[in-house]
Tab-separated table of C-alpha atoms and ligand atoms in Angstrom:
chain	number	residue	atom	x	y	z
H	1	UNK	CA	0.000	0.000	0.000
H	2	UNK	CA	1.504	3.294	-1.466
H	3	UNK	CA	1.431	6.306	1.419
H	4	UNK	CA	3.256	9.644	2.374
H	5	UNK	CA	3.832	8.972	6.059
H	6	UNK	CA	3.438	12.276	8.215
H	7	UNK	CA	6.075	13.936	9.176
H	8	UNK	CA	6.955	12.884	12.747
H	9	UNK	CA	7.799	16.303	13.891
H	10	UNK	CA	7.174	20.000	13.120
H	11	UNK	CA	9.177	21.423	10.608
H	12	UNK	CA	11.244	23.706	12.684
H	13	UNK	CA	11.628	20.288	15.235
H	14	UNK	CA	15.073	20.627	13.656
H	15	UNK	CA	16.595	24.017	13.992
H	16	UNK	CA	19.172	25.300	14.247
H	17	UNK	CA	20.828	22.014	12.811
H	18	UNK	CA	18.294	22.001	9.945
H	19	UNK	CA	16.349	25.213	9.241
H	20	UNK	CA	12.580	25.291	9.094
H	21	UNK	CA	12.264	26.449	5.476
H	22	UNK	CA	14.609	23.187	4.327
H	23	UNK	CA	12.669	20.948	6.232
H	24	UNK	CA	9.056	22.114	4.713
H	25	UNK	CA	10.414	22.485	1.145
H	26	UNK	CA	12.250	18.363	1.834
H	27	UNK	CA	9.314	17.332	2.833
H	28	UNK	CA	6.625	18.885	1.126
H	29	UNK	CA	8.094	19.381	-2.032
H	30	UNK	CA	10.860	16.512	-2.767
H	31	UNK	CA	9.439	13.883	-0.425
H	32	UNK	CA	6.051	14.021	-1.438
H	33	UNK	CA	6.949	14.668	-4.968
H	34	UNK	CA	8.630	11.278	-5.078
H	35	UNK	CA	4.947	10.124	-3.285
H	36	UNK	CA	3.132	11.659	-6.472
H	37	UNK	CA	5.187	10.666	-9.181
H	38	UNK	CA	4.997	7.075	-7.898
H	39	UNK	CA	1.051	6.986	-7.343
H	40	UNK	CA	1.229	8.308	-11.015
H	41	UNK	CA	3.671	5.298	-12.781
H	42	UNK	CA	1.045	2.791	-10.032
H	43	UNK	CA	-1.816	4.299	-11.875
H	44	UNK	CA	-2.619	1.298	-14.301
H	45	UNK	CA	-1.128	-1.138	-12.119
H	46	UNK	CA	-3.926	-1.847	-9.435
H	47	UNK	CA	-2.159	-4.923	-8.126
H	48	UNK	CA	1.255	-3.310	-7.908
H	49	UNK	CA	-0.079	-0.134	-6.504
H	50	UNK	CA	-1.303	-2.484	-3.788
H	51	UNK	CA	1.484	-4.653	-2.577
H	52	UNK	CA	3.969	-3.457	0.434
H	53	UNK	CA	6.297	-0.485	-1.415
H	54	UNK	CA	9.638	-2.361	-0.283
H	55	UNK	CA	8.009	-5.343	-1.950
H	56	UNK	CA	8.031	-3.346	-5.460
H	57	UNK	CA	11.307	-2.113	-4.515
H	58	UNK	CA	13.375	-5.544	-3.599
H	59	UNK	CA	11.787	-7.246	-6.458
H	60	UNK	CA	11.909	-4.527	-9.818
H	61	UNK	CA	12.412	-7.283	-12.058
H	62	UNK	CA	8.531	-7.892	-11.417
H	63	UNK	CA	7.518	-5.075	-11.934
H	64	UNK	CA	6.668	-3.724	-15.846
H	65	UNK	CA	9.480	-2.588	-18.032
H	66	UNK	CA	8.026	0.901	-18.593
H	67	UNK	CA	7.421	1.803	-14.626
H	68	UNK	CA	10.347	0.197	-13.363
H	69	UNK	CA	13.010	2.958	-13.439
H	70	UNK	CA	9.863	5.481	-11.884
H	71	UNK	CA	9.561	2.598	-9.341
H	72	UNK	CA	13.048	2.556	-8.539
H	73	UNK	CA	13.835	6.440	-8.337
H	74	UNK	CA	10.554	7.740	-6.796
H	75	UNK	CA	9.551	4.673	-4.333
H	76	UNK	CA	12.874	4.618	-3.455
H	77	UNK	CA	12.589	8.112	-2.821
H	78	UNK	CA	9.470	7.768	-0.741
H	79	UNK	CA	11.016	5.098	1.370
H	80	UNK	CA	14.190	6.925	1.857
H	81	UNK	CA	12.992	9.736	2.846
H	82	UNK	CA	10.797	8.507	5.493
H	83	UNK	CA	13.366	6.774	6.788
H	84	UNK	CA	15.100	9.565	7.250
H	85	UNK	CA	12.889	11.620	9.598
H	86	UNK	CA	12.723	8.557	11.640
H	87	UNK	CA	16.057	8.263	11.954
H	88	UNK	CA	16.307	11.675	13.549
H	89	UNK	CA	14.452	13.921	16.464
H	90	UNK	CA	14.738	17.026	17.986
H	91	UNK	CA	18.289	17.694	20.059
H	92	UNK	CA	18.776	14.039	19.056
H	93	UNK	CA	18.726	11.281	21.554
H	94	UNK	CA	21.620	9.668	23.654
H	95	UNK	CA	23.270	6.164	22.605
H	96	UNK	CA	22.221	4.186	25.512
H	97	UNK	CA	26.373	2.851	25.786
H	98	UNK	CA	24.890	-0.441	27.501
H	99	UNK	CA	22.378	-1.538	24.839
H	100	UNK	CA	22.895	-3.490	21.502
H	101	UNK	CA	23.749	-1.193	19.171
H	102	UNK	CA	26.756	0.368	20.911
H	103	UNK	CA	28.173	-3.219	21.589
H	104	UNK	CA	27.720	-3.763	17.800
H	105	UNK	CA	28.963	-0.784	17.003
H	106	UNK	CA	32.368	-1.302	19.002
H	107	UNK	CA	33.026	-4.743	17.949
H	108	UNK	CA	32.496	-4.250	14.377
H	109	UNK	CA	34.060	-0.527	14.509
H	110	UNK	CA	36.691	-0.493	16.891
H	111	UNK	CA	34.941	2.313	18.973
H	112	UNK	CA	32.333	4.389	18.429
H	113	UNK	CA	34.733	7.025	17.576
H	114	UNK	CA	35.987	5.177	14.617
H	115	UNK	CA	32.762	4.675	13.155
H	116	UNK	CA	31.565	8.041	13.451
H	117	UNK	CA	34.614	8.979	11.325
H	118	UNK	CA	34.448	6.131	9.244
H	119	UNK	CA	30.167	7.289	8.643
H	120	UNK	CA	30.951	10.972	8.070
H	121	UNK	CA	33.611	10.452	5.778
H	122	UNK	CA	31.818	8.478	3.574
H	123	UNK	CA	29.132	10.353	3.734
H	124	UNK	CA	31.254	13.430	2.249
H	125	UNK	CA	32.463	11.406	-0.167
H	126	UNK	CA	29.372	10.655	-2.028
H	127	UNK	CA	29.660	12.290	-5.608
H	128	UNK	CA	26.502	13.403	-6.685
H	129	UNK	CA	23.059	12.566	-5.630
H	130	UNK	CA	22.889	10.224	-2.621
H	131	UNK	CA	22.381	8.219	0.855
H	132	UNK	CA	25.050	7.193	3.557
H	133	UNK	CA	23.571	4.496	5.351
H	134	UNK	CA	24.432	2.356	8.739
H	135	UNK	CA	23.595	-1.400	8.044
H	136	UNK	CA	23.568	-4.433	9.126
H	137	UNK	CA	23.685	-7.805	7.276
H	138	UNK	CA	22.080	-11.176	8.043
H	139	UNK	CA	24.587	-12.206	10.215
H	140	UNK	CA	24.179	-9.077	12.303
H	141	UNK	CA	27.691	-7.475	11.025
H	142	UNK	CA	27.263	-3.472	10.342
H	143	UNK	CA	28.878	-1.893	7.825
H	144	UNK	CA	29.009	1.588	6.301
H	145	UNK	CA	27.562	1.942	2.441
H	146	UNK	CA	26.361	4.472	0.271
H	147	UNK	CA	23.775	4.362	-2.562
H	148	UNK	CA	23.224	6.850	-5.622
H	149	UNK	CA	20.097	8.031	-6.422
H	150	UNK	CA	17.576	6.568	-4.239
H	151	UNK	CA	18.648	3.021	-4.752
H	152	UNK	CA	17.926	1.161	-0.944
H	153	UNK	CA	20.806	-1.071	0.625
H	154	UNK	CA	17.717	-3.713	1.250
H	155	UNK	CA	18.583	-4.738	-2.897
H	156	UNK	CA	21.624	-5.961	-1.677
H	157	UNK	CA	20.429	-7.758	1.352
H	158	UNK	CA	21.551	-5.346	3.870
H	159	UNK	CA	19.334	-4.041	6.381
H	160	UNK	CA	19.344	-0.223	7.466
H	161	UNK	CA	19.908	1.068	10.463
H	162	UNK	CA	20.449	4.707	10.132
H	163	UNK	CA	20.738	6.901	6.912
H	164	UNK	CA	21.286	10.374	5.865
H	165	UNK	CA	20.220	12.223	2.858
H	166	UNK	CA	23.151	13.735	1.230
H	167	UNK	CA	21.548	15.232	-1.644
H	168	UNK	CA	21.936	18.620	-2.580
H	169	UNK	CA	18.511	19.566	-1.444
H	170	UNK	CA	18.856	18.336	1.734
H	171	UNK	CA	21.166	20.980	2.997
H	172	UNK	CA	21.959	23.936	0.046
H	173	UNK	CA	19.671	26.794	1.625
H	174	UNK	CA	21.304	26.474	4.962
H	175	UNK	CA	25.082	25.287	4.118
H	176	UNK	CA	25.767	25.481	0.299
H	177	UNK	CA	28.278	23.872	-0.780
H	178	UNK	CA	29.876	22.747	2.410
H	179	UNK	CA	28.414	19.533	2.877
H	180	UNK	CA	31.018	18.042	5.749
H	181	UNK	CA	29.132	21.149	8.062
H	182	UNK	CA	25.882	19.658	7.218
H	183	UNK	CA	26.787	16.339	8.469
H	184	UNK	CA	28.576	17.298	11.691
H	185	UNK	CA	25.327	19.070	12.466
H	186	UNK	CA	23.129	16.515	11.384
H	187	UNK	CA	25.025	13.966	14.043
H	188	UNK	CA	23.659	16.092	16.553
H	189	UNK	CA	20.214	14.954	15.463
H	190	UNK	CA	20.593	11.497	15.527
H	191	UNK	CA	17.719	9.663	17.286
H	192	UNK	CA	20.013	6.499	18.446
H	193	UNK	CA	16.985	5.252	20.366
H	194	UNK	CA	15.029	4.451	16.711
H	195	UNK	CA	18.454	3.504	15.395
H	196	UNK	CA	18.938	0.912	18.052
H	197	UNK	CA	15.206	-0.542	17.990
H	198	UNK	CA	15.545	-1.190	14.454
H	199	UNK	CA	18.030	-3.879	15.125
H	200	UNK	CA	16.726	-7.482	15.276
H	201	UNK	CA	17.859	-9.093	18.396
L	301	MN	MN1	16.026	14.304	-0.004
């Protein structure tokens, strides 16, 4: 079933990491642009239109010819992006140092210091239009990828755990060109609590 999921905040829930104004236009204008150009390829597919949207997106070689790329770029926006504003809050949340993420984080890491390093870097280093994600894979290993476009690490059988949009329009009101600012900033925003329930235990 194809939906824009609310935004789980206000738009200024961000600020000052993320200004109002790049928050409404992300949301209301990218986000839920990717929701309307999808509805539109779904429009003479009834039966596609109705099955889970990671469903369409894992298995594209089901899906027509014609729609497929549309599929790809806007679903994959839709789910993206929603993932996204759930993997963030306002003032962000602690790491609970105990719990299971920040055990997996330190064994497959080093220390948490490493991996925030290792995630910001590559999350600079994305040319173009991207994600950054935190994953983890069946055997429970995480590891650091990026994506272009809106293409999902779930294609190639990794789970996410945490992602950040480093598209243009995700920061160029507010920072311009310097997208390494953006991301230090955007750590602040982290909601570690969602990150760490969407591990399977
Ligand atoms: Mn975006």
């Amino acid at each position: 079933m194809i939906a824009l999921p609310p935004l789980p905040y206000s738009y200024d829930a961000l600020e000052p990491h993320i200004d109002k104004l790049t928050v409404e236009i992300h949301y209301t204008k990218h986000h839920k642009g990717y929701y309307d150009k999808l509805v539109a390829a779904l429009a003479g597919y009834p039966d596609l239109a109705k099955k889970p949207l990671l469903q369409l997106l894992t298995g594209l070689s089901e899906v027509p010819a014609e729609i497929r790329t549309s599929v790809r770029n806007n679903g994959g926006g839709l789910w993206a992006h929603t993932f996204f504003w759930e993997s963030m809050c306002h003032n962000g949340s602690l790491l609970d140092p105990e719990g299971n993420l920040a055990r997996a984080i330190s064994r497959d890491f080093g220390s948490f210091e490493a991996f925030e390093k290792q995630f910001k870097a590559a999350a600079a280093a994305v040319f173009g239009s991207g994600w950054t994600w935190l994953v983890h894979d069946t055997q429970g290993k995480l590891s650091i990828r990026s994506t272009p476009g809106h293409d999902l690490p779930q294609v190639d059988g990794f789970e996410p755990l945490l992602v950040i949009d480093v598209w243009e329009h995700a920061y160029y009101l507010k920072y311009q060109n310097r997208r390494p600012e953006f991301i230090d900033n955007w750590w602040q925003l982290i909601d570690w609590a969602a990150v760490e329930k969407r591990i399977k235990t």
